[in-house]
PDB file of C-alpha atoms in Angstrom:
ATOM      1  CA  UNK A   1      63.932 -28.010 -58.636  1.00 50.00           C
ATOM      2  CA  UNK A   2      62.731 -31.550 -59.459  1.00 54.00           C
ATOM      3  CA  UNK A   3      63.751 -32.749 -55.995  1.00 54.00           C
ATOM      4  CA  UNK A   4      61.704 -30.032 -54.321  1.00 54.00           C
ATOM      5  CA  UNK A   5      58.610 -30.887 -56.419  1.00 52.00           C
ATOM      6  CA  UNK A   6      58.957 -34.583 -55.607  1.00 53.00           C
ATOM      7  CA  UNK A   7      59.292 -33.771 -51.898  1.00 50.00           C
ATOM      8  CA  UNK A   8      56.156 -31.611 -51.977  1.00 49.00           C
ATOM      9  CA  UNK A   9      54.215 -34.320 -53.836  1.00 46.00           C
ATOM     10  CA  UNK A  10      55.381 -37.023 -51.405  1.00 49.00           C
ATOM     11  CA  UNK A  11      54.513 -34.845 -48.399  1.00 46.00           C
ATOM     12  CA  UNK A  12      51.012 -34.308 -49.769  1.00 47.00           C
ATOM     13  CA  UNK A  13      50.552 -38.037 -50.431  1.00 46.00           C
ATOM     14  CA  UNK A  14      51.790 -39.079 -46.974  1.00 45.00           C
ATOM     15  CA  UNK A  15      49.704 -36.475 -45.125  1.00 42.00           C
ATOM     16  CA  UNK A  16      46.596 -37.425 -47.154  1.00 44.00           C
ATOM     17  CA  UNK A  17      47.156 -41.078 -46.312  1.00 46.00           C
ATOM     18  CA  UNK A  18      47.604 -40.426 -42.583  1.00 48.00           C
ATOM     19  CA  UNK A  19      44.525 -38.210 -42.328  1.00 52.00           C
ATOM     20  CA  UNK A  20      42.342 -40.745 -44.175  1.00 79.00           C
ATOM     21  CA  UNK A  21      43.241 -43.630 -41.880  1.00 93.00           C
ATOM     22  CA  UNK A  22      40.417 -45.346 -40.014  1.00 95.00           C
ATOM     23  CA  UNK A  23      41.045 -45.054 -36.262  1.00 96.00           C
ATOM     24  CA  UNK A  24      37.869 -46.451 -34.679  1.00 97.00           C
ATOM     25  CA  UNK A  25      34.474 -47.985 -35.408  1.00 97.00           C
ATOM     26  CA  UNK A  26      31.234 -47.297 -33.527  1.00 97.00           C
ATOM     27  CA  UNK A  27      28.297 -49.674 -33.867  1.00 96.00           C
ATOM     28  CA  UNK A  28      24.811 -48.171 -33.890  1.00 94.00           C
ATOM     29  CA  UNK A  29      22.791 -49.278 -31.885  1.00 88.00           C
ATOM     30  CA  UNK A  30      24.652 -50.076 -28.715  1.00 88.00           C
ATOM     31  CA  UNK A  31      23.855 -53.167 -26.600  1.00 94.00           C
ATOM     32  CA  UNK A  32      20.314 -53.929 -27.820  1.00 96.00           C
ATOM     33  CA  UNK A  33      18.005 -56.400 -26.090  1.00 96.00           C
ATOM     34  CA  UNK A  34      16.067 -58.332 -28.730  1.00 96.00           C
ATOM     35  CA  UNK A  35      13.430 -61.056 -28.790  1.00 96.00           C
ATOM     36  CA  UNK A  36      14.159 -64.511 -30.159  1.00 95.00           C
ATOM     37  CA  UNK A  37      13.910 -65.098 -33.939  1.00 93.00           C
ATOM     38  CA  UNK A  38      14.322 -61.439 -34.891  1.00 93.00           C
ATOM     39  CA  UNK A  39      16.005 -59.847 -37.895  1.00 92.00           C
ATOM     40  CA  UNK A  40      17.889 -56.697 -36.880  1.00 94.00           C
ATOM     41  CA  UNK A  41      20.289 -54.359 -38.673  1.00 94.00           C
ATOM     42  CA  UNK A  42      23.273 -52.496 -37.266  1.00 96.00           C
ATOM     43  CA  UNK A  43      25.191 -49.588 -38.733  1.00 97.00           C
ATOM     44  CA  UNK A  44      28.983 -49.226 -38.521  1.00 97.00           C
ATOM     45  CA  UNK A  45      30.335 -45.688 -38.344  1.00 97.00           C
ATOM     46  CA  UNK A  46      34.044 -45.332 -39.100  1.00 97.00           C
ATOM     47  CA  UNK A  47      35.941 -42.453 -37.493  1.00 97.00           C
ATOM     48  CA  UNK A  48      39.023 -41.300 -39.385  1.00 95.00           C
ATOM     49  CA  UNK A  49      42.237 -39.592 -38.270  1.00 93.00           C
ATOM     50  CA  UNK A  50      41.157 -36.249 -39.733  1.00 92.00           C
ATOM     51  CA  UNK A  51      38.004 -36.312 -37.578  1.00 92.00           C
ATOM     52  CA  UNK A  52      35.438 -37.116 -40.261  1.00 94.00           C
ATOM     53  CA  UNK A  53      33.153 -40.119 -39.976  1.00 96.00           C
ATOM     54  CA  UNK A  54      31.265 -42.183 -42.515  1.00 96.00           C
ATOM     55  CA  UNK A  55      29.028 -45.202 -42.791  1.00 97.00           C
ATOM     56  CA  UNK A  56      31.211 -48.283 -43.407  1.00 97.00           C
ATOM     57  CA  UNK A  57      28.516 -50.907 -42.774  1.00 96.00           C
ATOM     58  CA  UNK A  58      28.617 -52.407 -46.255  1.00 95.00           C
ATOM     59  CA  UNK A  59      32.409 -52.541 -46.546  1.00 96.00           C
ATOM     60  CA  UNK A  60      33.200 -54.216 -43.218  1.00 97.00           C
ATOM     61  CA  UNK A  61      33.179 -57.773 -41.899  1.00 97.00           C
ATOM     62  CA  UNK A  62      30.662 -58.750 -39.239  1.00 97.00           C
ATOM     63  CA  UNK A  63      30.861 -61.666 -36.786  1.00 97.00           C
ATOM     64  CA  UNK A  64      29.193 -63.095 -33.693  1.00 97.00           C
ATOM     65  CA  UNK A  65      30.873 -64.658 -30.663  1.00 98.00           C
ATOM     66  CA  UNK A  66      28.005 -67.152 -30.323  1.00 97.00           C
ATOM     67  CA  UNK A  67      26.142 -68.094 -33.502  1.00 95.00           C
ATOM     68  CA  UNK A  68      23.652 -70.225 -31.533  1.00 96.00           C
ATOM     69  CA  UNK A  69      22.408 -66.984 -29.933  1.00 97.00           C
ATOM     70  CA  UNK A  70      22.959 -64.513 -32.805  1.00 96.00           C
ATOM     71  CA  UNK A  71      24.112 -65.016 -36.397  1.00 95.00           C
ATOM     72  CA  UNK A  72      25.850 -62.036 -38.034  1.00 96.00           C
ATOM     73  CA  UNK A  73      26.153 -61.448 -41.775  1.00 95.00           C
ATOM     74  CA  UNK A  74      28.879 -59.644 -43.722  1.00 94.00           C
ATOM     75  CA  UNK A  75      28.332 -58.005 -47.125  1.00 92.00           C
ATOM     76  CA  UNK A  76      27.905 -60.554 -49.910  1.00 89.00           C
ATOM     77  CA  UNK A  77      27.216 -63.494 -47.602  1.00 90.00           C
ATOM     78  CA  UNK A  78      24.292 -65.730 -48.402  1.00 89.00           C
ATOM     79  CA  UNK A  79      21.547 -64.839 -45.936  1.00 83.00           C
ATOM     80  CA  UNK A  80      18.017 -66.124 -45.307  1.00 81.00           C
ATOM     81  CA  UNK A  81      16.440 -62.693 -45.823  1.00 73.00           C
ATOM     82  CA  UNK A  82      16.219 -59.894 -48.346  1.00 64.00           C
ATOM     83  CA  UNK A  83      14.961 -60.023 -51.884  1.00 62.00           C
ATOM     84  CA  UNK A  84      18.213 -61.446 -53.274  1.00 73.00           C
ATOM     85  CA  UNK A  85      19.212 -63.664 -50.349  1.00 82.00           C
ATOM     86  CA  UNK A  86      22.515 -61.763 -50.079  1.00 87.00           C
ATOM     87  CA  UNK A  87      23.458 -59.729 -47.011  1.00 89.00           C
ATOM     88  CA  UNK A  88      24.504 -56.113 -47.379  1.00 88.00           C
ATOM     89  CA  UNK A  89      26.295 -56.155 -44.006  1.00 91.00           C
ATOM     90  CA  UNK A  90      25.330 -55.473 -40.420  1.00 93.00           C
ATOM     91  CA  UNK A  91      22.297 -57.749 -40.397  1.00 93.00           C
ATOM     92  CA  UNK A  92      21.821 -60.241 -37.596  1.00 94.00           C
ATOM     93  CA  UNK A  93      19.258 -62.901 -36.812  1.00 93.00           C
ATOM     94  CA  UNK A  94      18.636 -63.886 -33.214  1.00 95.00           C
ATOM     95  CA  UNK A  95      18.203 -67.570 -32.496  1.00 93.00           C
ATOM     96  CA  UNK A  96      15.706 -69.478 -30.388  1.00 94.00           C
ATOM     97  CA  UNK A  97      17.887 -69.428 -27.261  1.00 95.00           C
ATOM     98  CA  UNK A  98      18.177 -66.713 -24.616  1.00 97.00           C
ATOM     99  CA  UNK A  99      21.646 -65.367 -23.930  1.00 97.00           C
ATOM    100  CA  UNK A 100      24.242 -62.869 -25.062  1.00 98.00           C
ATOM    101  CA  UNK A 101      26.648 -62.619 -27.968  1.00 98.00           C
ATOM    102  CA  UNK A 102      29.297 -60.092 -28.855  1.00 98.00           C
ATOM    103  CA  UNK A 103      28.836 -58.659 -32.341  1.00 98.00           C
ATOM    104  CA  UNK A 104      32.086 -57.421 -33.860  1.00 97.00           C
ATOM    105  CA  UNK A 105      32.604 -55.346 -36.979  1.00 97.00           C
ATOM    106  CA  UNK A 106      36.092 -55.139 -38.485  1.00 97.00           C
ATOM    107  CA  UNK A 107      37.646 -53.162 -41.277  1.00 96.00           C
ATOM    108  CA  UNK A 108      41.295 -54.092 -41.662  1.00 94.00           C
ATOM    109  CA  UNK A 109      42.851 -54.172 -38.193  1.00 95.00           C
ATOM    110  CA  UNK A 110      40.322 -51.746 -36.677  1.00 96.00           C
ATOM    111  CA  UNK A 111      37.218 -53.173 -34.993  1.00 97.00           C
ATOM    112  CA  UNK A 112      34.296 -52.275 -32.790  1.00 97.00           C
ATOM    113  CA  UNK A 113      31.852 -54.404 -30.865  1.00 97.00           C
ATOM    114  CA  UNK A 114      28.596 -54.427 -28.985  1.00 97.00           C
ATOM    115  CA  UNK A 115      26.724 -56.962 -26.878  1.00 97.00           C
ATOM    116  CA  UNK A 116      23.380 -58.326 -28.056  1.00 97.00           C
ATOM    117  CA  UNK A 117      21.094 -59.822 -25.444  1.00 97.00           C
ATOM    118  CA  UNK A 118      18.397 -62.213 -26.629  1.00 97.00           C
ATOM    119  CA  UNK A 119      15.460 -62.664 -24.281  1.00 95.00           C
ATOM    120  CA  UNK A 120      12.131 -64.445 -24.579  1.00 90.00           C
ATOM    121  CA  UNK A 121      10.663 -62.130 -21.902  1.00 78.00           C
TER     122      UNK A 121
END
């Protein structure tokens, strides 16, 4: 009887773990065009194996492919904005150069990205 109870408990644990796994990340908003020297905030939506989604902006790491064009801030990073000077995640600041940068958000091995275009026009 103990073996059967352990099997049932393990099956529940394994199925709960599989269904709670993050499978993709969507960045809101997609491919924005922004002026130079602008503060902008993204949102990261995590999609899980069981089909539910949730905001994972403040628990994910953010990066930019070109920090001369766009600087990206992860949660807890020192940032030149906000009342405490600490980023909550998903914030970017565009630079004084026109161009594009890929913004990536990652949570473990799962990531999502979008392209930010900076234009003085």
